[in-house]
mmCIF file of C-alpha atoms in Angstrom:
data_model
loop_
_atom_site.group_PDB
_atom_site.id
_atom_site.type_symbol
_atom_site.label_atom_id
_atom_site.label_comp_id
_atom_site.label_asym_id
_atom_site.label_seq_id
_atom_site.Cartn_x
_atom_site.Cartn_y
_atom_site.Cartn_z
ATOM 1 C CA MET A 147 -92.424 99.628 -12.956
ATOM 2 C CA ASN A 148 -91.770 96.543 -10.828
ATOM 3 C CA GLN A 149 -88.130 96.039 -9.986
ATOM 4 C CA ILE A 150 -86.849 92.539 -10.724
ATOM 5 C CA VAL A 151 -85.276 91.123 -7.585
ATOM 6 C CA PRO A 152 -82.336 88.766 -8.171
ATOM 7 C CA GLN A 153 -82.897 85.319 -6.705
ATOM 8 C CA PRO A 154 -80.564 83.984 -3.995
ATOM 9 C CA LEU A 155 -78.649 81.683 -6.350
ATOM 10 C CA SER A 156 -78.994 83.631 -9.604
ATOM 11 C CA SER A 157 -75.232 84.063 -10.023
ATOM 12 C CA LEU A 158 -74.473 80.347 -9.822
ATOM 13 C CA LEU A 159 -73.891 77.827 -12.601
ATOM 14 C CA VAL A 160 -74.790 74.223 -11.751
ATOM 15 C CA ALA A 161 -73.469 71.370 -13.887
ATOM 16 C CA ASP A 162 -76.040 68.623 -13.401
ATOM 17 C CA PHE A 163 -74.600 65.217 -14.311
ATOM 18 C CA SER A 164 -77.271 63.409 -12.282
ATOM 19 C CA ARG A 165 -80.272 61.414 -13.351
ATOM 20 C CA VAL A 166 -83.388 59.680 -11.997
ATOM 21 C CA LEU A 167 -84.546 61.372 -8.738
ATOM 22 C CA ALA A 168 -82.167 62.264 -5.885
ATOM 23 C CA GLY A 169 -79.783 64.383 -7.959
ATOM 24 C CA PRO A 170 -82.406 65.972 -10.231
ATOM 25 C CA PHE A 171 -84.571 66.830 -7.194
ATOM 26 C CA CYS A 172 -81.557 68.607 -5.671
ATOM 27 C CA THR A 173 -80.666 70.525 -8.837
ATOM 28 C CA MET A 174 -84.300 71.473 -9.468
ATOM 29 C CA THR A 175 -84.391 72.992 -5.985
ATOM 30 C CA LEU A 176 -81.232 74.973 -6.783
ATOM 31 C CA GLY A 177 -82.843 76.031 -10.064
ATOM 32 C CA ASP A 178 -86.014 77.129 -8.267
ATOM 33 C CA LEU A 179 -83.791 79.397 -6.165
ATOM 34 C CA GLY A 180 -82.353 80.998 -9.293
ATOM 35 C CA ALA A 181 -79.311 78.941 -10.251
ATOM 36 C CA GLU A 182 -78.525 78.357 -13.923
ATOM 37 C CA VAL A 183 -78.756 74.563 -14.205
ATOM 38 C CA VAL A 184 -77.324 72.737 -17.225
ATOM 39 C CA LYS A 185 -78.567 69.156 -17.330
ATOM 40 C CA VAL A 186 -76.052 66.844 -19.018
ATOM 41 C CA GLU A 187 -77.737 63.814 -20.556
ATOM 42 C CA ARG A 188 -76.417 60.803 -22.393
ATOM 43 C CA PRO A 189 -77.811 60.291 -25.921
ATOM 44 C CA GLU A 190 -80.518 57.970 -24.519
ATOM 45 C CA GLY A 191 -81.562 60.649 -22.044
ATOM 46 C CA ASP A 192 -82.349 60.519 -18.338
ATOM 47 C CA ASP A 193 -83.710 57.094 -17.356
ATOM 48 C CA THR A 194 -86.925 58.660 -16.064
ATOM 49 C CA ARG A 195 -87.872 59.927 -19.534
ATOM 50 C CA ALA A 196 -89.017 56.339 -20.169
ATOM 51 C CA TRP A 197 -90.637 55.766 -16.786
ATOM 52 C CA GLY A 198 -94.328 55.762 -17.575
ATOM 53 C CA PRO A 199 -97.187 55.853 -17.992
ATOM 54 C CA PRO A 200 -98.428 58.438 -17.413
ATOM 55 C CA PHE A 201 -97.014 60.559 -20.221
ATOM 56 C CA VAL A 202 -97.903 64.099 -21.318
ATOM 57 C CA ASP A 203 -97.035 64.954 -24.925
ATOM 58 C CA LYS A 204 -94.796 61.846 -24.969
ATOM 59 C CA GLU A 205 -92.856 63.052 -21.903
ATOM 60 C CA SER A 206 -93.111 61.045 -18.675
ATOM 61 C CA THR A 207 -94.638 62.894 -15.759
ATOM 62 C CA TYR A 208 -91.906 61.375 -13.555
ATOM 63 C CA TYR A 209 -89.243 63.233 -15.547
ATOM 64 C CA LEU A 210 -91.308 66.408 -15.912
ATOM 65 C CA GLY A 211 -91.860 66.624 -12.159
ATOM 66 C CA VAL A 212 -88.199 66.999 -11.144
ATOM 67 C CA ASN A 213 -86.482 68.826 -13.998
ATOM 68 C CA ARG A 214 -88.001 72.293 -14.341
ATOM 69 C CA ASN A 215 -85.750 75.368 -14.468
ATOM 70 C CA LYS A 216 -83.002 73.521 -16.365
ATOM 71 C CA ARG A 217 -81.463 73.458 -19.825
ATOM 72 C CA SER A 218 -80.550 70.142 -21.468
ATOM 73 C CA ILE A 219 -77.420 69.261 -23.425
ATOM 74 C CA VAL A 220 -76.705 65.803 -24.816
ATOM 75 C CA LEU A 221 -73.127 64.656 -24.316
ATOM 76 C CA ASP A 222 -71.667 61.209 -24.922
ATOM 77 C CA LEU A 223 -68.751 61.110 -22.485
ATOM 78 C CA ARG A 224 -67.152 58.352 -24.574
ATOM 79 C CA ASP A 225 -66.783 60.856 -27.416
ATOM 80 C CA THR A 226 -63.624 62.980 -27.242
ATOM 81 C CA ASP A 227 -65.269 66.211 -28.378
ATOM 82 C CA ASP A 228 -68.283 65.777 -26.089
ATOM 83 C CA LEU A 229 -66.004 64.990 -23.164
ATOM 84 C CA ARG A 230 -64.118 68.199 -23.831
ATOM 85 C CA VAL A 231 -67.409 70.121 -23.666
ATOM 86 C CA ALA A 232 -68.275 68.379 -20.386
ATOM 87 C CA ARG A 233 -64.934 69.352 -18.884
ATOM 88 C CA THR A 234 -65.399 72.930 -20.075
ATOM 89 C CA LEU A 235 -68.785 73.063 -18.359
ATOM 90 C CA ALA A 236 -67.308 71.645 -15.146
ATOM 91 C CA GLY A 237 -64.458 74.131 -15.335
ATOM 92 C CA HIS A 238 -66.846 77.077 -15.312
ATOM 93 C CA ALA A 239 -69.388 75.646 -12.861
ATOM 94 C CA ASP A 240 -69.911 76.781 -9.292
ATOM 95 C CA VAL A 241 -71.592 73.479 -8.407
ATOM 96 C CA LEU A 242 -71.411 70.027 -9.959
ATOM 97 C CA VAL A 243 -73.864 67.283 -8.964
ATOM 98 C CA GLU A 244 -73.401 63.648 -9.988
ATOM 99 C CA ASN A 245 -74.875 60.357 -8.861
ATOM 100 C CA PHE A 246 -72.892 57.756 -10.763
ATOM 101 C CA ARG A 247 -71.326 54.766 -9.056
ATOM 102 C CA PRO A 248 -68.046 55.732 -7.346
ATOM 103 C CA GLY A 249 -65.204 55.706 -9.873
ATOM 104 C CA THR A 250 -67.326 56.427 -12.943
ATOM 105 C CA MET A 251 -66.574 60.132 -13.116
ATOM 106 C CA ALA A 252 -62.859 59.468 -12.529
ATOM 107 C CA ARG A 253 -62.693 57.382 -15.720
ATOM 108 C CA PHE A 254 -63.618 60.513 -17.651
ATOM 109 C CA GLY A 255 -61.409 62.925 -15.721
ATOM 110 C CA LEU A 256 -64.511 64.494 -14.184
ATOM 111 C CA ASP A 257 -63.837 63.437 -10.610
ATOM 112 C CA GLU A 258 -63.512 65.945 -7.788
ATOM 113 C CA PRO A 259 -59.693 65.899 -7.351
ATOM 114 C CA THR A 260 -59.074 66.340 -11.080
ATOM 115 C CA LEU A 261 -61.580 69.173 -11.497
ATOM 116 C CA ARG A 262 -60.382 70.850 -8.302
ATOM 117 C CA GLU A 263 -57.013 71.618 -9.931
ATOM 118 C CA ALA A 264 -58.614 73.717 -12.665
ATOM 119 C CA ASN A 265 -61.571 75.006 -10.651
ATOM 120 C CA PRO A 266 -60.632 75.387 -6.969
ATOM 121 C CA GLU A 267 -63.905 77.138 -6.117
ATOM 122 C CA LEU A 268 -66.055 74.221 -7.333
ATOM 123 C CA VAL A 269 -68.564 72.703 -4.917
ATOM 124 C CA TYR A 270 -68.669 69.085 -6.051
ATOM 125 C CA CYS A 271 -71.584 66.948 -4.818
ATOM 126 C CA SER A 272 -71.613 63.158 -5.144
ATOM 127 C CA ILE A 273 -74.776 61.201 -4.357
ATOM 128 C CA THR A 274 -74.377 57.435 -4.037
ATOM 129 C CA ALA A 275 -76.485 54.595 -2.729
ATOM 130 C CA PHE A 276 -74.225 53.171 -0.039
ATOM 131 C CA GLY A 277 -71.220 55.489 0.130
ATOM 132 C CA PRO A 278 -67.722 55.465 -1.368
ATOM 133 C CA ALA A 279 -66.242 52.681 0.813
ATOM 134 C CA ALA A 280 -67.369 49.051 1.016
ATOM 135 C CA GLY A 281 -70.716 49.803 -0.635
ATOM 136 C CA GLN A 282 -69.346 51.592 -3.672
ATOM 137 C CA GLN A 283 -70.088 48.796 -6.141
ATOM 138 C CA LEU A 284 -73.659 48.271 -4.954
ATOM 139 C CA ALA A 285 -76.371 49.597 -7.235
ATOM 140 C CA GLY A 286 -78.959 51.551 -5.337
ATOM 141 C CA TYR A 287 -82.624 51.977 -6.062
ATOM 142 C CA ASP A 288 -84.989 53.509 -3.559
ATOM 143 C CA LEU A 289 -86.869 50.250 -2.911
ATOM 144 C CA LEU A 290 -83.631 48.417 -2.136
ATOM 145 C CA VAL A 291 -82.458 51.129 0.257
ATOM 146 C CA GLN A 292 -85.868 51.201 1.978
ATOM 147 C CA ALA A 293 -85.430 47.471 2.582
ATOM 148 C CA LEU A 294 -81.774 47.441 3.643
ATOM 149 C CA GLY A 295 -82.061 50.704 5.581
ATOM 150 C CA GLY A 296 -84.880 49.537 7.841
ATOM 151 C CA LEU A 297 -87.730 51.727 6.604
ATOM 152 C CA MET A 298 -89.776 48.768 5.371
ATOM 153 C CA SER A 299 -89.412 47.058 8.749
ATOM 154 C CA VAL A 300 -91.360 49.866 10.430
ATOM 155 C CA THR A 301 -93.853 50.358 7.584
ATOM 156 C CA GLY A 302 -96.842 48.095 7.122
ATOM 157 C CA PRO A 303 -99.624 46.539 9.200
ATOM 158 C CA ASP A 304 -97.295 44.358 11.294
ATOM 159 C CA SER A 305 -93.770 42.955 11.535
ATOM 160 C CA ASP A 306 -94.614 40.089 9.170
ATOM 161 C CA SER A 307 -95.810 42.371 6.355
ATOM 162 C CA PRO A 308 -93.065 44.904 5.521
ATOM 163 C CA ILE A 309 -94.049 47.422 2.878
ATOM 164 C CA LYS A 310 -92.361 50.338 1.151
ATOM 165 C CA ALA A 311 -93.471 53.935 1.393
ATOM 166 C CA GLY A 312 -95.753 54.982 -1.472
ATOM 167 C CA VAL A 313 -93.163 57.350 -2.948
ATOM 168 C CA ALA A 314 -89.397 57.091 -3.512
ATOM 169 C CA LEU A 315 -88.933 58.795 -0.185
ATOM 170 C CA VAL A 316 -85.243 57.981 0.309
ATOM 171 C CA ASP A 317 -84.278 59.568 -3.012
ATOM 172 C CA VAL A 318 -86.189 62.726 -2.105
ATOM 173 C CA LEU A 319 -84.571 62.875 1.338
ATOM 174 C CA ALA A 320 -81.100 62.393 -0.171
ATOM 175 C CA GLY A 321 -81.812 65.178 -2.660
ATOM 176 C CA LEU A 322 -82.799 67.508 0.161
ATOM 177 C CA PHE A 323 -79.724 66.614 2.223
ATOM 178 C CA ALA A 324 -77.596 67.227 -0.872
ATOM 179 C CA THR A 325 -79.159 70.656 -1.307
ATOM 180 C CA VAL A 326 -78.414 71.550 2.316
ATOM 181 C CA GLY A 327 -74.830 70.332 1.985
ATOM 182 C CA ILE A 328 -74.289 72.323 -1.203
ATOM 183 C CA LEU A 329 -75.661 75.521 0.319
ATOM 184 C CA ALA A 330 -73.414 75.063 3.370
ATOM 185 C CA ALA A 331 -70.389 74.497 1.123
ATOM 186 C CA LEU A 332 -71.235 77.621 -0.883
ATOM 187 C CA ARG A 333 -71.454 79.630 2.323
ATOM 188 C CA GLU A 334 -68.024 78.354 3.354
ATOM 189 C CA ARG A 335 -66.707 79.193 -0.116
ATOM 190 C CA ASP A 336 -67.901 82.756 0.398
ATOM 191 C CA ARG A 337 -65.794 82.832 3.547
ATOM 192 C CA CYS A 338 -62.585 81.139 2.391
ATOM 193 C CA GLY A 339 -62.739 81.248 -1.411
ATOM 194 C CA ARG A 340 -62.449 77.499 -1.927
ATOM 195 C CA GLY A 341 -64.993 74.798 -2.743
ATOM 196 C CA GLN A 342 -65.234 71.331 -1.226
ATOM 197 C CA HIS A 343 -66.604 67.855 -1.815
ATOM 198 C CA VAL A 344 -70.137 67.169 -0.564
ATOM 199 C CA GLU A 345 -70.890 63.452 -0.220
ATOM 200 C CA ILE A 346 -74.391 62.123 0.354
ATOM 201 C CA ASN A 347 -75.507 58.507 0.322
ATOM 202 C CA LEU A 348 -79.043 57.163 0.406
ATOM 203 C CA MET A 349 -78.368 54.719 3.227
ATOM 204 C CA SER A 350 -77.118 57.395 5.636
ATOM 205 C CA ALA A 351 -79.869 59.793 4.557
ATOM 206 C CA LEU A 352 -82.478 57.185 5.471
ATOM 207 C CA LEU A 353 -80.912 56.257 8.812
ATOM 208 C CA SER A 354 -80.852 59.935 9.741
ATOM 209 C CA ALA A 355 -84.407 60.543 8.549
ATOM 210 C CA LEU A 356 -85.755 57.608 10.569
ATOM 211 C CA ALA A 357 -85.461 60.128 13.420
ATOM 212 C CA ASN A 358 -87.242 58.813 16.539
ATOM 213 C CA GLN A 359 -87.163 55.255 15.203
ATOM 214 C CA SER A 360 -83.389 55.390 14.792
ATOM 215 C CA ALA A 361 -82.993 57.102 18.160
ATOM 216 C CA SER A 362 -84.929 54.351 19.947
ATOM 217 C CA TYR A 363 -82.335 51.860 18.753
ATOM 218 C CA VAL A 364 -79.210 53.996 19.144
ATOM 219 C CA LEU A 365 -80.105 55.342 22.581
ATOM 220 C CA ALA A 366 -82.241 52.596 24.141
ATOM 221 C CA GLN A 367 -81.275 49.529 22.071
ATOM 222 C CA GLN A 368 -84.940 48.983 21.247
ATOM 223 C CA ILE A 369 -85.608 47.708 17.743
ATOM 224 C CA PRO A 370 -88.771 49.368 16.372
ATOM 225 C CA ARG A 371 -91.375 47.291 14.593
ATOM 226 C CA ALA A 372 -94.171 47.923 12.141
ATOM 227 C CA MET A 373 -97.372 48.980 13.902
ATOM 228 C CA GLY A 374 -99.659 49.895 11.053
ATOM 229 C CA ASN A 375 -100.863 53.462 11.559
ATOM 230 C CA GLU A 376 -100.156 53.447 15.281
ATOM 231 C CA HIS A 377 -97.326 55.517 16.740
ATOM 232 C CA PRO A 378 -94.820 53.768 19.025
ATOM 233 C CA SER A 379 -94.730 56.692 21.460
ATOM 234 C CA ILE A 380 -98.028 58.608 21.119
ATOM 235 C CA ALA A 381 -101.712 57.709 21.669
ATOM 236 C CA PRO A 382 -104.294 58.218 20.377
ATOM 237 C CA TYR A 383 -102.403 58.593 17.107
ATOM 238 C CA ASP A 384 -103.991 56.312 14.520
ATOM 239 C CA MET A 385 -106.953 55.753 12.230
ATOM 240 C CA TYR A 386 -110.252 54.967 13.969
ATOM 241 C CA ALA A 387 -113.642 53.671 12.837
ATOM 242 C CA THR A 388 -116.661 55.995 13.087
ATOM 243 C CA GLY A 389 -120.344 55.493 12.405
ATOM 244 C CA ASP A 390 -119.518 55.725 8.702
ATOM 245 C CA GLY A 391 -115.929 55.830 7.478
ATOM 246 C CA MET A 392 -112.555 56.216 9.119
ATOM 247 C CA ILE A 393 -110.988 59.209 10.856
ATOM 248 C CA VAL A 394 -107.367 59.969 11.707
ATOM 249 C CA LEU A 395 -106.657 61.306 15.187
ATOM 250 C CA ALA A 396 -103.217 62.764 15.946
ATOM 251 C CA ILE A 397 -103.369 63.783 19.595
ATOM 252 C CA GLY A 398 -100.032 65.152 20.749
ATOM 253 C CA ASN A 399 -100.672 66.335 24.314
ATOM 254 C CA ASP A 400 -102.984 66.045 27.327
ATOM 255 C CA LYS A 401 -104.898 69.244 26.512
ATOM 256 C CA GLN A 402 -105.812 67.963 23.053
ATOM 257 C CA PHE A 403 -106.888 64.653 24.580
ATOM 258 C CA GLY A 404 -109.198 66.468 26.968
ATOM 259 C CA GLN A 405 -110.708 68.462 24.099
ATOM 260 C CA LEU A 406 -111.201 65.261 22.105
ATOM 261 C CA CYS A 407 -113.029 63.575 24.971
ATOM 262 C CA ASP A 408 -115.262 66.614 25.524
ATOM 263 C CA ILE A 409 -116.297 66.743 21.866
ATOM 264 C CA LEU A 410 -116.933 62.989 21.767
ATOM 265 C CA GLY A 411 -119.183 63.347 24.822
ATOM 266 C CA ILE A 412 -116.989 61.253 27.111
ATOM 267 C CA PRO A 413 -115.200 63.843 29.296
ATOM 268 C CA GLU A 414 -114.757 61.250 32.038
ATOM 269 C CA LEU A 415 -112.271 59.389 29.828
ATOM 270 C CA ALA A 416 -109.721 62.187 30.224
ATOM 271 C CA ARG A 417 -109.909 61.699 34.004
ATOM 272 C CA ASP A 418 -109.571 57.914 33.856
ATOM 273 C CA GLY A 419 -106.393 56.842 35.664
ATOM 274 C CA ARG A 420 -105.333 54.703 32.714
ATOM 275 C CA PHE A 421 -105.331 57.660 30.319
ATOM 276 C CA LEU A 422 -104.166 60.649 32.369
ATOM 277 C CA THR A 423 -100.836 61.011 30.517
ATOM 278 C CA ASN A 424 -99.532 60.126 27.095
ATOM 279 C CA GLU A 425 -97.295 57.418 28.566
ATOM 280 C CA LEU A 426 -100.315 55.786 30.202
ATOM 281 C CA ARG A 427 -102.373 56.077 27.032
ATOM 282 C CA VAL A 428 -99.605 54.338 25.063
ATOM 283 C CA ARG A 429 -99.549 51.495 27.601
ATOM 284 C CA HIS A 430 -103.330 51.073 27.418
ATOM 285 C CA ARG A 431 -103.806 51.872 23.740
ATOM 286 C CA ALA A 432 -106.022 48.832 23.011
ATOM 287 C CA SER A 433 -108.521 49.746 25.731
ATOM 288 C CA LEU A 434 -108.362 53.383 24.659
ATOM 289 C CA ARG A 435 -109.193 52.446 21.068
ATOM 290 C CA ARG A 436 -112.282 50.509 22.123
ATOM 291 C CA LYS A 437 -113.645 53.414 24.151
ATOM 292 C CA LEU A 438 -112.942 56.013 21.474
ATOM 293 C CA GLU A 439 -114.503 53.955 18.672
ATOM 294 C CA ARG A 440 -117.588 53.302 20.809
ATOM 295 C CA ALA A 441 -118.090 57.074 21.050
ATOM 296 C CA LEU A 442 -117.120 57.737 17.425
ATOM 297 C CA ALA A 443 -119.759 55.251 16.230
ATOM 298 C CA ALA A 444 -122.470 57.792 17.049
ATOM 299 C CA HIS A 445 -121.760 59.860 13.927
ATOM 300 C CA PRO A 446 -120.040 59.546 10.509
ATOM 301 C CA ALA A 447 -116.470 60.669 9.913
ATOM 302 C CA GLY A 448 -117.537 63.941 8.275
ATOM 303 C CA HIS A 449 -119.406 65.038 11.386
ATOM 304 C CA TRP A 450 -116.419 64.412 13.615
ATOM 305 C CA THR A 451 -113.863 66.096 11.358
ATOM 306 C CA ARG A 452 -115.991 69.250 11.276
ATOM 307 C CA ALA A 453 -116.530 69.283 15.034
ATOM 308 C CA LEU A 454 -112.935 68.441 15.910
ATOM 309 C CA GLY A 455 -111.500 70.757 13.275
ATOM 310 C CA ALA A 456 -113.529 73.692 14.589
ATOM 311 C CA ALA A 457 -111.961 73.125 18.008
ATOM 312 C CA GLY A 458 -108.457 72.773 16.633
ATOM 313 C CA VAL A 459 -108.137 69.098 17.534
ATOM 314 C CA PRO A 460 -105.791 67.393 15.010
ATOM 315 C CA SER A 461 -107.966 65.100 12.917
ATOM 316 C CA GLY A 462 -108.935 64.350 9.354
ATOM 317 C CA THR A 463 -109.926 61.810 6.738
ATOM 318 C CA VAL A 464 -107.561 59.970 4.382
ATOM 319 C CA ASN A 465 -107.442 61.934 1.127
ATOM 320 C CA ASN A 466 -106.360 60.636 -2.239
ATOM 321 C CA ILE A 467 -103.860 62.823 -4.146
ATOM 322 C CA ALA A 468 -106.563 64.801 -5.945
ATOM 323 C CA GLU A 469 -108.362 65.459 -2.667
ATOM 324 C CA ALA A 470 -105.070 66.460 -1.059
ATOM 325 C CA PHE A 471 -104.433 69.094 -3.742
ATOM 326 C CA ALA A 472 -108.006 70.338 -3.412
ATOM 327 C CA HIS A 473 -107.545 70.626 0.348
ATOM 328 C CA ALA A 474 -104.317 72.574 -0.124
ATOM 329 C CA GLU A 475 -106.158 74.904 -2.524
ATOM 330 C CA ARG A 476 -108.840 75.569 0.088
ATOM 331 C CA LEU A 477 -106.101 76.426 2.577
ATOM 332 C CA GLY A 478 -104.700 78.995 0.145
ATOM 333 C CA LEU A 479 -101.415 77.146 -0.373
ATOM 334 C CA GLN A 480 -101.369 77.378 -4.199
ATOM 335 C CA PRO A 481 -100.090 73.797 -4.639
ATOM 336 C CA ILE A 482 -99.985 73.961 -8.442
ATOM 337 C CA ARG A 483 -97.987 76.570 -10.370
ATOM 338 C CA SER A 484 -97.323 77.183 -14.052
ATOM 339 C CA THR A 485 -93.965 77.966 -15.565
ATOM 340 C CA ALA A 486 -93.404 81.361 -17.135
ATOM 341 C CA ASP A 487 -92.550 79.915 -20.548
ATOM 342 C CA GLY A 488 -96.257 79.550 -21.235
ATOM 343 C CA ASP A 489 -96.365 75.812 -21.905
ATOM 344 C CA ALA A 490 -99.906 75.033 -20.767
ATOM 345 C CA ARG A 491 -99.472 71.247 -20.538
ATOM 346 C CA LEU A 492 -95.840 70.520 -19.702
ATOM 347 C CA GLY A 493 -95.509 73.665 -17.601
ATOM 348 C CA ARG A 494 -97.934 72.693 -14.816
ATOM 349 C CA GLN A 495 -95.826 72.055 -11.724
ATOM 350 C CA VAL A 496 -96.161 70.995 -8.116
ATOM 351 C CA ALA A 497 -95.293 74.076 -6.069
ATOM 352 C CA SER A 498 -92.023 74.289 -4.200
ATOM 353 C CA PRO A 499 -92.583 74.309 -0.419
ATOM 354 C CA ILE A 500 -89.888 76.976 0.006
ATOM 355 C CA ASN A 501 -91.420 80.400 0.614
ATOM 356 C CA LEU A 502 -89.021 83.357 0.823
ATOM 357 C CA SER A 503 -90.495 86.771 1.571
ATOM 358 C CA ALA A 504 -87.941 88.857 -0.339
ATOM 359 C CA THR A 505 -86.586 86.491 -3.012
ATOM 360 C CA PRO A 506 -89.242 83.867 -3.760
ATOM 361 C CA VAL A 507 -88.634 80.797 -5.884
ATOM 362 C CA THR A 508 -89.556 81.075 -9.553
ATOM 363 C CA TYR A 509 -91.030 78.705 -12.109
ATOM 364 C CA ARG A 510 -89.247 79.921 -15.198
ATOM 365 C CA THR A 511 -89.197 76.972 -17.581
ATOM 366 C CA ARG A 512 -90.720 73.531 -17.922
ATOM 367 C CA ALA A 513 -88.463 70.482 -17.932
ATOM 368 C CA PRO A 514 -86.370 70.527 -21.129
ATOM 369 C CA LEU A 515 -86.779 68.154 -24.030
ATOM 370 C CA LEU A 516 -83.810 65.876 -24.608
ATOM 371 C CA GLY A 517 -80.915 67.998 -25.882
ATOM 372 C CA GLU A 518 -83.219 70.971 -26.409
ATOM 373 C CA HIS A 519 -80.472 73.487 -25.653
ATOM 374 C CA SER A 520 -77.409 71.593 -26.893
ATOM 375 C CA THR A 521 -76.522 74.051 -29.651
ATOM 376 C CA ASP A 522 -76.977 77.136 -27.475
ATOM 377 C CA ILE A 523 -75.024 75.689 -24.559
ATOM 378 C CA ARG A 524 -72.115 74.611 -26.765
ATOM 379 C CA ALA A 525 -71.891 78.113 -28.233
ATOM 380 C CA TRP A 526 -72.165 79.711 -24.796
ATOM 381 C CA LEU A 527 -69.407 77.527 -23.352
ATOM 382 C CA ALA A 528 -67.179 78.313 -26.332
ATOM 383 C CA GLU A 529 -67.655 82.024 -25.630
ATOM 384 C CA LEU A 530 -66.837 81.528 -21.962
ATOM 385 C CA ASP A 531 -63.677 79.639 -22.878
ATOM 386 C CA GLU A 532 -62.650 82.309 -25.337
ATOM 387 C CA GLY A 533 -63.208 84.983 -22.727
ATOM 388 C CA ARG A 534 -61.062 83.081 -20.230
ATOM 389 C CA LYS A 535 -58.245 82.720 -22.788
ATOM 390 C CA ASN A 536 -58.316 86.447 -23.548
ATOM 391 C CA THR A 537 -58.220 87.254 -19.853
ATOM 392 C CA ARG A 538 -55.163 85.069 -19.422
ATOM 393 C CA LYS A 539 -53.422 86.741 -22.385
ATOM 394 C CA GLY A 540 -54.182 90.157 -20.938
ATOM 395 C CA ALA A 541 -52.710 89.135 -17.626
#
């Protein structure tokens, strides 16, 4: 008989008051790692339930993609009884995640200082757009933060044509930073027995994630600009024309450049004084492009990707999403999983990238229908409250 191994977070209760993407992405990750996640939804439901098409069985794929491994309860926080249930949930939770505008949770007595009095071990995570200070009243959507946070200024064909990333990247990054912060706070709670407030905002998450682009400004006072697919500090690192189709080359060091030149039949290029180092190649990138594309024109993109791939030279074609999943399948990455609840349509999920050798993530349940578990959760919380009262009487 196979022994069931407890997951890393299987003892934790997460009260998920978040909606849309950043918060739900964070709580789904905690759920994948075993946490019991209770998703609190207003009567209208999470905004993303209406964000479609596409829909599957009347549920938006946007919502389905970030809410697996959760149970849903509908609570109207303006209703006295529902608010009492919400406070009961927060009182028993190990983690609470919310992404309302600053001050919203305080109006309902669900803010961190108030809950801390009754639940000192609570790890309380707030995700906002622009932080709790001067930006607290600003509404934040990913597109707006991409614009204000500088991402659009370095994305696009040139400085005059800013463009957003093709996914709500800032929300995803904020959700990941929130997950890291929560796990760190839980580790500290293990040490000292007390929770803390984790604060994440989309603006800071983006500025941090801009990485080398941010560093070029902070350290060298150079303001990056959009360069299409080119890299400001590496060459050749772009998309290049071949005899038929385009190919991406991502050459990160001198050895790879030498291998590239050998395979293209122009070994002398690697010895050219203009291209001996990466710094020189960056300075002469236009001339380098002309010489590479002249050689690449001898064969179609497929020929070059096979030849370069066999030699381990970083290269490839631009896949659409279906082709990307097919490629991941060929690599043995299992990019699509199914939840254990057996729902053939709603249970198909994009795989978590977290791979743990001893306590792997699980895909237990599909995203819940609106209020699907309201009755069960209310009864469960009532039992927990009754148990706490009896414990106090016994003491």
